[in-house]
C-alpha cells in the first residue's frame, strides 16, 4: 500500500467531518419534524457532542502540517484545499469550550424564545439573548482576527464566503431609495385593480399533501432521495443523498403549504445537483447561503409565481380542491400570490418589501455585534427601524424583534443572504431567459426542466469551486448586479418593460 | 475547579460514548422508518463512522489508567465501574479496522440479503454471508481471548452478560423434550375445539393507527417521550428519553399491527423505566437482551394475550371496526390469537413452537462460529434441523435460512435471548401474581399499571446493576427456572392447573 499524500489525508479527514455534519443534519431534521417534545434535552446533548467531535476533527494537530504540505494538480482540488484552509482557520480560531458554550447558550435561549414569542414578552428571553450576543461577540472577534476581517464580516463570511458588510451596504442603501419610490407606486397600481378573491376551503390536508408532493416531483425532486414532511417552520435539511423538506398545512388555506414546498424544493434541487465527485468535500458543498437562497427563490419567485406557471397551476388547484373556478384563474391567482403589502412579519412579506425586513436586521445585528446596540434596547431600535423603512410599527414584540429564530439560535450575519439571494435569482433568471429558449412555454406546462438544466450547469455543478460573484460572472457575464432585481420588480409589479 | 477523579472522568467518557450511541440509534430508526431508499449508502457511512468514533472513545489510552485508578463508594457505582471494565475489554479486544470491516460487510450483506430473500436465492448472498461469518469468527476469537470465554460465549455475552452456551444447552434440551410431548397434546386439544373465526375487514389503516396508539398509551407509554411509526419489521429503538416503536399495518387484518405494538411497547416501557440517575452510564442501561425480551413478552404474551385482557380488548376492537361481534368475543379472540401451529417462520410462530425456532438457530450459529458448519451447507442443515424439531420442511430458503436478518446483519449469539426472555417473562409473571393482588381484574379493564409498577421496581429500575439471574433471584426468589414457562404453557394450552 502506498502512503497517502497530505492532500489525500486531508480529503479523508474533511470527508469524515462532513459525515459527522450529515449525522447532525439528520438529527436536526428529526428534532424539527418528528421528535417528541420529551426528546429535546437529549437531542441537545447529541448535537452539541457532534459539533465538538467535528471541531476536534478539523483542528487536530496534524491538520496544519498536512495543509502546509498538501499539493494539488487541478483547479477543483486547489479550490478544495483553499476551502479546507479556510475551514481550518475558522475552526482553530474558536476554542472547543467556546463552541460548546455557544451551542448550549443558543439551545437554552431558543427554548425560552419560543415561550417569549408566544407571550410577546421580550424581557423573558433578554438575559438569554444577552448571553448569546456576548458569546457571539467573542467568537466574532476571534474569527475576525484569524481571518483578517472585521468581527461582523467574519460572521457574514461563514454564511456567504467573500461577501462583507461593505459589499452589502451600498446595495441595501440603493434598495432603500428604490423602495421609497417604488412601493407607493406599486400600492397605487394595486389599489386600482380588483381585490383578489381568496378560494374557499376546506382544503383537506391529505389532498394538499398529495398535491405538494406532486408539485415537488414535477419540479424535479426525486423522492428516492427526498422526503416531504411537516414542521412548525418550513425548511430544507438532510444531506445531498437524502434531502428533507418540510412545510405546514392549514385546512382553510393551501397557499402557505404550496409556496413553502416550492421554495424548499428549490433548495433541495440545489443540494441534489451538487457535484457528486466531490461529495463530502468542501468544494462539493453549496456555494453559500446567498447562493442557496437564489436557488429557492429562482424556483419560487422567478419561475413558480410567474404568469405562465400560475396559469398551469390554477388548473391543478381547481382539479384538486374544486370550488369557484374564477378563483383559480391567472389574474386572480396572480393578485393573490403577488400581493404587495407593508407588514410586520418577514416570512409573510412579499418580494418587494422583504428586503426592507432584511435591511433592518442587517443594521441591527451589526450594531449588536459591535456593541453599539445593547440587547436591552433592541425592541425600541427594531420598531424605530421598521418605521423608517416601511412606515409601520409592530403591535408588540412578538411581531417585532421576537419574530425570527435566528439571533436567539445564535445565527448572526445570515440575514443579508436572503436579499442577496433574491437579487442573484433575478439576475440568473434574466440570463437564463437570454440563453435558454422556451422557458415560459415550459412553465406554462408546469415544466421547470429547461431552467433546472441550466441551473445544474451554471450553479449546482459548480459546488463551491467558485464564490457567489464568480458564479454570477460566469453565468450572467457580471458579478452581482442589483438592477436585475429592480427590473424584475418593476416589470412584475408596475408593468414596466 | 477541583480536578475530577478517575471515576468521574470515566463517567464523562462513557456518557459521551453513550451519546454517540444515541445518535446511531436515532439514525438506525430513521433508516428503518422514514429514510428514502437513496439515502442508504450515505447512512451506512454515517453509522460506520459513529461506530468508529464510539470505539475510539472507549479505547483511548487514558481509559486503562483511569480504570486502574478509579474507586467508587457505593454498590451502583461499583457495578458501573465493573461494566465499564467489561466494555473496555470488549472494545480493546477488537482493532478498529475489524470493527469497521464488520460494519461494512454486514451492511453490504444485509443489502444483498433483502434481494436474496425476495428471490429465495441463497446462492446470491452466500459469499457475503461467508465474509460476515469469517469476520465474526475473528472477532469472536479475539473477544473470547480477552474475556476468558469460548468464542461463541463471547458473542452471547454481548447480548446477555453472564449467560453462555453451557447455561442454555440443558434448558433448550429440556424444552425439546417438553415440546415433543406437549405439542401433539396441544394440537389434539385445539383440533377438538371450534376453528377460530377471523374478523372480516377492511380495517382502515387510519383507524388501526389510532387504536394502536391508544393501546400503547393505555399500557403506559408516554407519547411526550415516544413515537409510533411504520416499518417493514416492527422494532423498538431510539433512546430512553425518546423511544421509537414501529409496527406494520395490513388493511385486511389488524392482528399483526396490534400485537406488534403491544410487544414493542413492552420494550419501550423498559427503556422509559430505566434509572434516570444513571442515564448514559453502563449501569443505567437495560440488563441485556434476554431481560429486554422478558419485558416485551410479559406485556404481550403474559398480560395482553391473557383472558382478562382479551375480553377487554374485544370490546375496543368491535367499537373500532364493527362487524360480527361474535368474532370479538373472548373465546374466539383467544382461539385466534393463541392458535398453535407448526410453521416455518419464526416471527409468525406461537409461543409454544417459538423456542424450537430459537433452538435451531442457536445450534446452527454455534456451528457456524466454530467452523463445524460451512456457510455453503447452511440451507441443508437448517432444513434437517427444523424437520427434527417440528417435523416440517420449508418450501424454499426464503422460508428457511433466509428468513431472519440477524446473521446477514452480523448478529450472532442473539437468538437465545428470545427464549430466555419468554421463560423469564413467565417466571416474573408467576411472581407478580403472587405479590400483587388484582392483576387479572386490572387486565380486564385494560389496565396494565399494577403489573407495570411491579416491573418498574423489580426490573426497570434495576438497570444493569444486576445480571439476568440476579434480577430473577431478587424478583422471584430463584434464578431462571424454565419450569415456570412450561407451567404457563400447560395452563394456557392444555388447561392444566
Short mmCIF file of N, CA and C in Angstrom, two decimals, chain B residues 249-404:
data_model
loop_
_atom_site.label_atom_id
_atom_site.label_comp_id
_atom_site.label_asym_id
_atom_site.label_seq_id
_atom_site.Cartn_x
_atom_site.Cartn_y
_atom_site.Cartn_z
N UNK B 249 -49.00 -2.26 9.13
CA UNK B 249 -50.45 -2.36 9.02
C UNK B 249 -50.84 -3.09 7.75
N UNK B 250 -51.88 -3.90 7.85
CA UNK B 250 -52.48 -4.51 6.66
C UNK B 250 -53.98 -4.20 6.73
N UNK B 251 -54.55 -3.78 5.62
CA UNK B 251 -55.97 -3.39 5.60
C UNK B 251 -56.89 -4.57 5.94
N UNK B 252 -56.42 -5.79 5.65
CA UNK B 252 -57.32 -6.93 5.81
C UNK B 252 -57.16 -7.66 7.14
N UNK B 253 -56.26 -7.18 7.98
CA UNK B 253 -56.07 -7.85 9.27
C UNK B 253 -55.39 -6.89 10.23
N UNK B 254 -56.01 -6.73 11.40
CA UNK B 254 -55.42 -5.80 12.36
C UNK B 254 -54.55 -6.52 13.40
N UNK B 255 -54.55 -7.85 13.35
CA UNK B 255 -53.86 -8.64 14.37
C UNK B 255 -52.39 -8.26 14.50
N UNK B 256 -51.72 -8.33 13.36
CA UNK B 256 -50.28 -8.13 13.36
C UNK B 256 -49.89 -6.76 13.91
N UNK B 257 -50.61 -5.74 13.45
CA UNK B 257 -50.27 -4.38 13.87
C UNK B 257 -50.42 -4.25 15.38
N UNK B 258 -51.53 -4.73 15.91
CA UNK B 258 -51.79 -4.54 17.34
C UNK B 258 -50.81 -5.33 18.19
N UNK B 259 -50.60 -6.59 17.85
CA UNK B 259 -49.72 -7.40 18.69
C UNK B 259 -48.28 -6.89 18.63
N UNK B 260 -47.87 -6.42 17.46
CA UNK B 260 -46.52 -5.85 17.37
C UNK B 260 -46.41 -4.61 18.24
N UNK B 261 -47.42 -3.77 18.22
CA UNK B 261 -47.37 -2.56 19.04
C UNK B 261 -47.30 -2.92 20.52
N UNK B 262 -48.06 -3.91 20.92
CA UNK B 262 -48.05 -4.30 22.33
C UNK B 262 -46.67 -4.84 22.72
N UNK B 263 -46.11 -5.67 21.86
CA UNK B 263 -44.78 -6.22 22.11
C UNK B 263 -43.74 -5.10 22.21
N UNK B 264 -43.73 -4.23 21.24
CA UNK B 264 -42.73 -3.16 21.24
C UNK B 264 -42.96 -2.18 22.38
N UNK B 265 -44.22 -2.02 22.78
CA UNK B 265 -44.50 -1.17 23.93
C UNK B 265 -43.85 -1.74 25.18
N UNK B 266 -43.84 -3.06 25.29
CA UNK B 266 -43.15 -3.69 26.43
C UNK B 266 -41.68 -3.31 26.46
N UNK B 267 -41.05 -3.39 25.30
CA UNK B 267 -39.64 -2.96 25.22
C UNK B 267 -39.50 -1.48 25.60
N UNK B 268 -40.40 -0.68 25.04
CA UNK B 268 -40.29 0.77 25.24
C UNK B 268 -40.51 1.16 26.70
N UNK B 269 -41.44 0.48 27.35
CA UNK B 269 -41.69 0.80 28.76
C UNK B 269 -40.45 0.50 29.61
N UNK B 270 -39.74 -0.55 29.24
CA UNK B 270 -38.49 -0.88 29.95
C UNK B 270 -37.50 0.27 29.79
N UNK B 271 -37.29 0.71 28.57
CA UNK B 271 -36.34 1.80 28.33
C UNK B 271 -36.76 3.06 29.09
N UNK B 272 -38.05 3.35 29.06
CA UNK B 272 -38.55 4.54 29.76
C UNK B 272 -38.37 4.42 31.27
N UNK B 273 -38.35 3.18 31.79
CA UNK B 273 -38.30 2.99 33.23
C UNK B 273 -36.89 2.82 33.78
N UNK B 274 -35.88 2.90 32.93
CA UNK B 274 -34.50 2.74 33.40
C UNK B 274 -34.12 3.87 34.37
N UNK B 275 -33.18 3.61 35.26
CA UNK B 275 -32.89 4.61 36.31
C UNK B 275 -32.29 5.90 35.73
N UNK B 276 -33.02 6.98 35.82
CA UNK B 276 -32.61 8.24 35.21
C UNK B 276 -31.32 8.77 35.83
N UNK B 277 -31.08 8.47 37.09
CA UNK B 277 -29.89 8.97 37.77
C UNK B 277 -28.62 8.40 37.14
N UNK B 278 -28.75 7.29 36.45
CA UNK B 278 -27.59 6.69 35.78
C UNK B 278 -27.76 6.66 34.26
N UNK B 279 -28.52 7.63 33.76
CA UNK B 279 -28.71 7.72 32.32
C UNK B 279 -27.35 7.83 31.63
N UNK B 280 -27.21 7.15 30.51
CA UNK B 280 -25.99 7.16 29.69
C UNK B 280 -24.79 6.51 30.38
N UNK B 281 -25.02 5.88 31.53
CA UNK B 281 -23.96 5.10 32.16
C UNK B 281 -24.26 3.62 31.93
N UNK B 282 -23.21 2.80 31.84
CA UNK B 282 -23.46 1.37 31.61
C UNK B 282 -24.46 0.78 32.61
N UNK B 283 -24.36 1.16 33.86
CA UNK B 283 -25.24 0.56 34.87
C UNK B 283 -26.69 1.04 34.72
N UNK B 284 -26.87 2.12 33.99
CA UNK B 284 -28.22 2.64 33.78
C UNK B 284 -28.90 2.06 32.56
N UNK B 285 -28.20 1.18 31.85
CA UNK B 285 -28.79 0.58 30.65
C UNK B 285 -29.61 -0.65 30.99
N UNK B 286 -30.36 -1.12 30.01
CA UNK B 286 -31.11 -2.37 30.17
C UNK B 286 -30.13 -3.50 30.47
N UNK B 287 -30.61 -4.50 31.20
CA UNK B 287 -29.73 -5.56 31.71
C UNK B 287 -29.43 -6.64 30.68
N UNK B 288 -29.69 -6.39 29.42
CA UNK B 288 -29.36 -7.37 28.39
C UNK B 288 -30.58 -7.71 27.56
N UNK B 289 -30.34 -8.41 26.47
CA UNK B 289 -31.41 -8.63 25.51
C UNK B 289 -32.43 -9.66 25.98
N UNK B 290 -32.00 -10.64 26.78
CA UNK B 290 -32.97 -11.60 27.30
C UNK B 290 -33.92 -10.89 28.28
N UNK B 291 -33.35 -10.05 29.13
CA UNK B 291 -34.21 -9.30 30.06
C UNK B 291 -35.11 -8.35 29.25
N UNK B 292 -34.56 -7.75 28.20
CA UNK B 292 -35.38 -6.87 27.37
C UNK B 292 -36.56 -7.64 26.79
N UNK B 293 -36.25 -8.83 26.26
CA UNK B 293 -37.32 -9.62 25.66
C UNK B 293 -38.33 -10.06 26.72
N UNK B 294 -37.86 -10.28 27.94
CA UNK B 294 -38.82 -10.65 29.01
C UNK B 294 -39.82 -9.53 29.22
N UNK B 295 -39.40 -8.28 29.01
CA UNK B 295 -40.29 -7.15 29.25
C UNK B 295 -41.29 -6.96 28.11
N UNK B 296 -40.88 -7.27 26.88
CA UNK B 296 -41.86 -7.22 25.79
C UNK B 296 -42.83 -8.39 25.91
N UNK B 297 -42.31 -9.55 26.31
CA UNK B 297 -43.17 -10.74 26.33
C UNK B 297 -44.08 -10.78 27.55
N UNK B 298 -43.64 -10.21 28.66
CA UNK B 298 -44.55 -10.21 29.80
C UNK B 298 -45.75 -9.30 29.47
N UNK B 299 -45.49 -8.25 28.72
CA UNK B 299 -46.61 -7.38 28.32
C UNK B 299 -47.45 -8.05 27.23
N UNK B 300 -46.78 -8.54 26.19
CA UNK B 300 -47.53 -9.11 25.07
C UNK B 300 -48.13 -10.48 25.40
N UNK B 301 -47.29 -11.42 25.77
CA UNK B 301 -47.74 -12.80 25.89
C UNK B 301 -48.44 -13.08 27.22
N UNK B 302 -47.80 -12.60 28.29
CA UNK B 302 -48.35 -12.92 29.61
C UNK B 302 -49.58 -12.08 29.92
N UNK B 303 -49.49 -10.78 29.72
CA UNK B 303 -50.61 -9.91 30.11
C UNK B 303 -51.63 -9.77 28.99
N UNK B 304 -51.20 -9.27 27.86
CA UNK B 304 -52.15 -8.83 26.83
C UNK B 304 -52.92 -10.00 26.23
N UNK B 305 -52.26 -11.15 26.05
CA UNK B 305 -52.97 -12.27 25.44
C UNK B 305 -53.70 -13.14 26.48
N UNK B 306 -53.77 -12.65 27.73
CA UNK B 306 -54.50 -13.39 28.76
C UNK B 306 -56.00 -13.18 28.57
N UNK B 307 -56.79 -14.07 29.15
CA UNK B 307 -58.25 -13.96 29.04
C UNK B 307 -58.78 -12.60 29.48
N UNK B 308 -58.38 -12.11 30.65
CA UNK B 308 -58.97 -10.84 31.10
C UNK B 308 -58.67 -9.69 30.13
N UNK B 309 -57.45 -9.64 29.64
CA UNK B 309 -57.08 -8.53 28.75
C UNK B 309 -57.82 -8.66 27.42
N UNK B 310 -57.87 -9.87 26.89
CA UNK B 310 -58.54 -10.05 25.59
C UNK B 310 -60.03 -9.76 25.70
N UNK B 311 -60.62 -10.07 26.87
CA UNK B 311 -62.06 -9.81 26.99
C UNK B 311 -62.32 -8.30 26.97
N UNK B 312 -61.40 -7.52 27.55
CA UNK B 312 -61.50 -6.07 27.45
C UNK B 312 -61.26 -5.60 26.01
N UNK B 313 -60.23 -6.15 25.39
CA UNK B 313 -59.85 -5.70 24.06
C UNK B 313 -60.95 -5.95 23.04
N UNK B 314 -61.64 -7.10 23.19
CA UNK B 314 -62.70 -7.44 22.22
C UNK B 314 -63.67 -6.29 22.02
N UNK B 315 -64.06 -5.67 23.14
CA UNK B 315 -64.99 -4.54 23.05
C UNK B 315 -64.41 -3.39 22.26
N UNK B 316 -63.14 -3.08 22.54
CA UNK B 316 -62.48 -1.98 21.82
C UNK B 316 -62.40 -2.25 20.33
N UNK B 317 -62.10 -3.51 20.00
CA UNK B 317 -61.97 -3.87 18.59
C UNK B 317 -63.31 -3.72 17.88
N UNK B 318 -64.36 -4.20 18.52
CA UNK B 318 -65.67 -4.13 17.87
C UNK B 318 -66.12 -2.67 17.72
N UNK B 319 -65.87 -1.90 18.77
CA UNK B 319 -66.13 -0.46 18.74
C UNK B 319 -65.43 0.20 17.55
N UNK B 320 -64.19 -0.20 17.32
CA UNK B 320 -63.37 0.45 16.29
C UNK B 320 -63.71 -0.02 14.89
N UNK B 321 -63.90 -1.34 14.74
CA UNK B 321 -64.00 -1.87 13.38
C UNK B 321 -65.38 -2.38 13.03
N UNK B 322 -66.30 -2.50 14.00
CA UNK B 322 -67.63 -3.02 13.71
C UNK B 322 -67.59 -4.47 13.28
N UNK B 323 -68.58 -4.89 12.51
CA UNK B 323 -68.63 -6.28 12.03
C UNK B 323 -69.28 -7.20 13.05
N UNK B 324 -69.11 -8.49 12.83
CA UNK B 324 -69.76 -9.51 13.66
C UNK B 324 -69.21 -9.51 15.08
N UNK B 325 -70.01 -9.18 16.09
CA UNK B 325 -69.49 -9.13 17.46
C UNK B 325 -68.97 -10.48 17.96
N UNK B 326 -69.48 -11.57 17.40
CA UNK B 326 -69.02 -12.89 17.85
C UNK B 326 -67.51 -13.07 17.64
N UNK B 327 -67.02 -12.46 16.58
CA UNK B 327 -65.58 -12.57 16.30
C UNK B 327 -64.75 -12.00 17.44
N UNK B 328 -65.30 -11.01 18.14
CA UNK B 328 -64.52 -10.28 19.12
C UNK B 328 -64.78 -10.76 20.54
N UNK B 329 -65.60 -11.85 20.65
CA UNK B 329 -65.78 -12.40 21.98
C UNK B 329 -64.53 -13.14 22.40
N UNK B 330 -64.34 -13.21 23.72
CA UNK B 330 -63.11 -13.77 24.27
C UNK B 330 -62.75 -15.13 23.68
N UNK B 331 -63.74 -16.04 23.63
CA UNK B 331 -63.41 -17.41 23.19
C UNK B 331 -62.78 -17.37 21.80
N UNK B 332 -63.41 -16.56 20.92
CA UNK B 332 -62.88 -16.53 19.56
C UNK B 332 -61.53 -15.81 19.48
N UNK B 333 -61.44 -14.67 20.15
CA UNK B 333 -60.16 -13.95 20.14
C UNK B 333 -59.04 -14.82 20.69
N UNK B 334 -59.34 -15.56 21.76
CA UNK B 334 -58.35 -16.45 22.35
C UNK B 334 -57.91 -17.51 21.35
N UNK B 335 -58.89 -18.13 20.68
CA UNK B 335 -58.55 -19.17 19.70
C UNK B 335 -57.74 -18.59 18.54
N UNK B 336 -58.05 -17.34 18.21
CA UNK B 336 -57.39 -16.70 17.08
C UNK B 336 -55.96 -16.29 17.45
N UNK B 337 -55.82 -15.67 18.58
CA UNK B 337 -54.54 -15.06 18.94
C UNK B 337 -53.68 -15.97 19.83
N UNK B 338 -54.20 -17.14 20.13
CA UNK B 338 -53.37 -18.12 20.86
C UNK B 338 -53.38 -19.43 20.11
N UNK B 339 -53.51 -19.32 18.80
CA UNK B 339 -53.54 -20.50 17.95
C UNK B 339 -52.13 -21.08 17.84
N UNK B 340 -52.00 -22.38 18.02
CA UNK B 340 -50.70 -23.05 17.94
C UNK B 340 -50.60 -23.79 16.61
N UNK B 341 -49.50 -23.59 15.90
CA UNK B 341 -49.33 -24.28 14.62
C UNK B 341 -47.85 -24.40 14.29
N UNK B 342 -47.46 -25.55 13.81
CA UNK B 342 -46.08 -25.74 13.35
C UNK B 342 -45.92 -24.95 12.06
N UNK B 343 -45.03 -24.03 12.04
CA UNK B 343 -44.82 -23.22 10.84
C UNK B 343 -43.34 -23.06 10.58
N UNK B 344 -43.02 -22.55 9.41
CA UNK B 344 -41.60 -22.41 9.06
C UNK B 344 -41.03 -21.07 9.49
N UNK B 345 -41.90 -20.10 9.78
CA UNK B 345 -41.43 -18.72 10.01
C UNK B 345 -41.42 -18.39 11.51
N UNK B 346 -40.25 -18.04 12.00
CA UNK B 346 -40.10 -17.72 13.43
C UNK B 346 -41.01 -16.60 13.88
N UNK B 347 -40.99 -15.50 13.13
CA UNK B 347 -41.72 -14.34 13.65
C UNK B 347 -43.23 -14.55 13.63
N UNK B 348 -43.70 -15.54 12.88
CA UNK B 348 -45.13 -15.84 12.90
C UNK B 348 -45.47 -16.94 13.91
N UNK B 349 -44.46 -17.46 14.61
CA UNK B 349 -44.70 -18.63 15.47
C UNK B 349 -45.46 -18.25 16.73
N UNK B 350 -46.24 -19.19 17.24
CA UNK B 350 -46.89 -19.07 18.54
C UNK B 350 -45.86 -19.29 19.63
N UNK B 351 -46.26 -19.04 20.87
CA UNK B 351 -45.27 -19.12 21.95
C UNK B 351 -44.87 -20.55 22.31
N UNK B 352 -45.65 -21.54 21.88
CA UNK B 352 -45.28 -22.93 22.16
C UNK B 352 -44.15 -23.39 21.23
N UNK B 353 -44.31 -23.10 19.94
CA UNK B 353 -43.31 -23.58 18.97
C UNK B 353 -42.14 -22.61 18.77
N UNK B 354 -42.32 -21.36 19.22
CA UNK B 354 -41.27 -20.35 19.01
C UNK B 354 -39.89 -20.84 19.48
N UNK B 355 -39.81 -21.43 20.69
CA UNK B 355 -38.49 -21.87 21.15
C UNK B 355 -37.82 -22.86 20.20
N UNK B 356 -38.61 -23.65 19.47
CA UNK B 356 -38.00 -24.59 18.52
C UNK B 356 -37.20 -23.83 17.46
N UNK B 357 -37.77 -22.72 17.01
CA UNK B 357 -37.06 -21.90 16.03
C UNK B 357 -35.76 -21.35 16.62
N UNK B 358 -35.82 -20.99 17.88
CA UNK B 358 -34.63 -20.43 18.53
C UNK B 358 -33.58 -21.52 18.74
N UNK B 359 -34.03 -22.68 19.16
CA UNK B 359 -33.09 -23.79 19.39
C UNK B 359 -32.35 -24.13 18.09
N UNK B 360 -33.10 -24.19 17.00
CA UNK B 360 -32.49 -24.44 15.69
C UNK B 360 -31.38 -23.43 15.41
N UNK B 361 -31.69 -22.16 15.56
CA UNK B 361 -30.71 -21.12 15.25
C UNK B 361 -29.54 -21.14 16.22
N UNK B 362 -29.83 -21.39 17.49
CA UNK B 362 -28.77 -21.47 18.50
C UNK B 362 -27.75 -22.53 18.10
N UNK B 363 -28.22 -23.68 17.70
CA UNK B 363 -27.30 -24.77 17.34
C UNK B 363 -26.54 -24.45 16.05
N UNK B 364 -27.26 -23.91 15.09
CA UNK B 364 -26.61 -23.61 13.81
C UNK B 364 -25.58 -22.49 13.96
N UNK B 365 -25.88 -21.47 14.72
CA UNK B 365 -24.92 -20.37 14.80
C UNK B 365 -23.68 -20.77 15.60
N UNK B 366 -23.86 -21.64 16.58
CA UNK B 366 -22.67 -22.19 17.25
C UNK B 366 -21.78 -22.90 16.25
N UNK B 367 -22.41 -23.73 15.40
CA UNK B 367 -21.63 -24.50 14.42
C UNK B 367 -20.99 -23.58 13.38
N UNK B 368 -21.69 -22.50 13.01
CA UNK B 368 -21.11 -21.55 12.06
C UNK B 368 -19.90 -20.85 12.67
N UNK B 369 -20.02 -20.42 13.91
CA UNK B 369 -18.94 -19.69 14.55
C UNK B 369 -17.75 -20.60 14.81
N UNK B 370 -18.01 -21.84 15.20
CA UNK B 370 -16.89 -22.76 15.49
C UNK B 370 -16.23 -23.25 14.22
N UNK B 371 -16.94 -23.14 13.09
CA UNK B 371 -16.37 -23.65 11.85
C UNK B 371 -16.85 -25.07 11.53
N UNK B 372 -17.57 -25.68 12.45
CA UNK B 372 -18.11 -27.02 12.20
C UNK B 372 -19.06 -27.03 11.01
N UNK B 373 -19.78 -25.92 10.85
CA UNK B 373 -20.73 -25.83 9.74
C UNK B 373 -20.21 -24.80 8.75
N UNK B 374 -20.16 -25.21 7.50
CA UNK B 374 -19.74 -24.29 6.46
C UNK B 374 -20.96 -23.51 5.96
N UNK B 375 -20.71 -22.25 5.61
CA UNK B 375 -21.81 -21.41 5.14
C UNK B 375 -22.53 -22.05 3.95
N UNK B 376 -21.77 -22.78 3.14
CA UNK B 376 -22.38 -23.43 1.97
C UNK B 376 -23.39 -24.50 2.38
N UNK B 377 -23.21 -25.08 3.55
CA UNK B 377 -24.09 -26.17 3.97
C UNK B 377 -25.25 -25.71 4.84
N UNK B 378 -25.39 -24.40 5.00
CA UNK B 378 -26.42 -23.90 5.91
C UNK B 378 -27.85 -24.30 5.51
N UNK B 379 -28.24 -24.15 4.25
CA UNK B 379 -29.64 -24.47 3.92
C UNK B 379 -30.01 -25.91 4.28
N UNK B 380 -29.14 -26.86 3.97
CA UNK B 380 -29.43 -28.25 4.28
C UNK B 380 -29.53 -28.48 5.78
N UNK B 381 -28.56 -27.91 6.51
CA UNK B 381 -28.56 -28.10 7.96
C UNK B 381 -29.81 -27.47 8.59
N UNK B 382 -30.21 -26.34 8.03
CA UNK B 382 -31.42 -25.67 8.51
C UNK B 382 -32.63 -26.58 8.34
N UNK B 383 -32.78 -27.08 7.13
CA UNK B 383 -33.96 -27.88 6.84
C UNK B 383 -33.98 -29.17 7.66
N UNK B 384 -32.81 -29.81 7.80
CA UNK B 384 -32.74 -31.02 8.63
C UNK B 384 -33.13 -30.70 10.07
N UNK B 385 -32.59 -29.58 10.57
CA UNK B 385 -32.84 -29.21 11.97
C UNK B 385 -34.32 -28.92 12.23
N UNK B 386 -34.95 -28.21 11.30
CA UNK B 386 -36.36 -27.88 11.51
C UNK B 386 -37.22 -29.13 11.46
N UNK B 387 -36.84 -30.04 10.56
CA UNK B 387 -37.55 -31.31 10.45
C UNK B 387 -37.49 -32.06 11.79
N UNK B 388 -36.30 -32.11 12.37
CA UNK B 388 -36.13 -32.83 13.63
C UNK B 388 -36.91 -32.18 14.77
N UNK B 389 -36.99 -30.85 14.76
CA UNK B 389 -37.63 -30.15 15.87
C UNK B 389 -39.14 -30.07 15.72
N UNK B 390 -39.58 -29.76 14.52
CA UNK B 390 -41.03 -29.52 14.34
C UNK B 390 -41.66 -30.45 13.30
N UNK B 391 -40.83 -31.26 12.67
CA UNK B 391 -41.38 -32.22 11.72
C UNK B 391 -41.85 -31.60 10.41
N UNK B 392 -41.36 -30.41 10.11
CA UNK B 392 -41.76 -29.75 8.85
C UNK B 392 -40.51 -29.29 8.10
N UNK B 393 -40.72 -29.00 6.81
CA UNK B 393 -39.61 -28.56 5.97
C UNK B 393 -40.02 -27.32 5.19
N UNK B 394 -39.18 -26.28 5.18
CA UNK B 394 -39.54 -25.06 4.43
C UNK B 394 -39.61 -25.37 2.94
N UNK B 395 -40.56 -24.75 2.24
CA UNK B 395 -40.68 -24.99 0.80
C UNK B 395 -39.51 -24.38 0.02
N UNK B 396 -38.85 -23.40 0.60
CA UNK B 396 -37.70 -22.80 -0.07
C UNK B 396 -36.86 -22.06 0.98
N UNK B 397 -35.71 -21.55 0.56
CA UNK B 397 -34.81 -20.92 1.54
C UNK B 397 -35.35 -19.58 2.07
N UNK B 398 -36.23 -18.95 1.31
CA UNK B 398 -36.82 -17.71 1.83
C UNK B 398 -37.59 -18.00 3.11
N UNK B 399 -38.21 -19.17 3.17
CA UNK B 399 -38.91 -19.57 4.39
C UNK B 399 -38.01 -20.43 5.26
N UNK B 400 -36.76 -20.59 4.85
CA UNK B 400 -35.79 -21.33 5.64
C UNK B 400 -34.71 -20.39 6.14
N UNK B 401 -33.49 -20.65 5.74
CA UNK B 401 -32.34 -19.96 6.34
C UNK B 401 -32.22 -18.50 5.90
N UNK B 402 -33.09 -18.06 4.99
CA UNK B 402 -33.03 -16.65 4.58
C UNK B 402 -34.03 -15.78 5.33
N UNK B 403 -34.82 -16.37 6.22
CA UNK B 403 -35.95 -15.60 6.78
C UNK B 403 -35.56 -14.50 7.76
N UNK B 404 -34.48 -14.69 8.49
CA UNK B 404 -34.13 -13.71 9.54
C UNK B 404 -32.98 -12.81 9.11
#
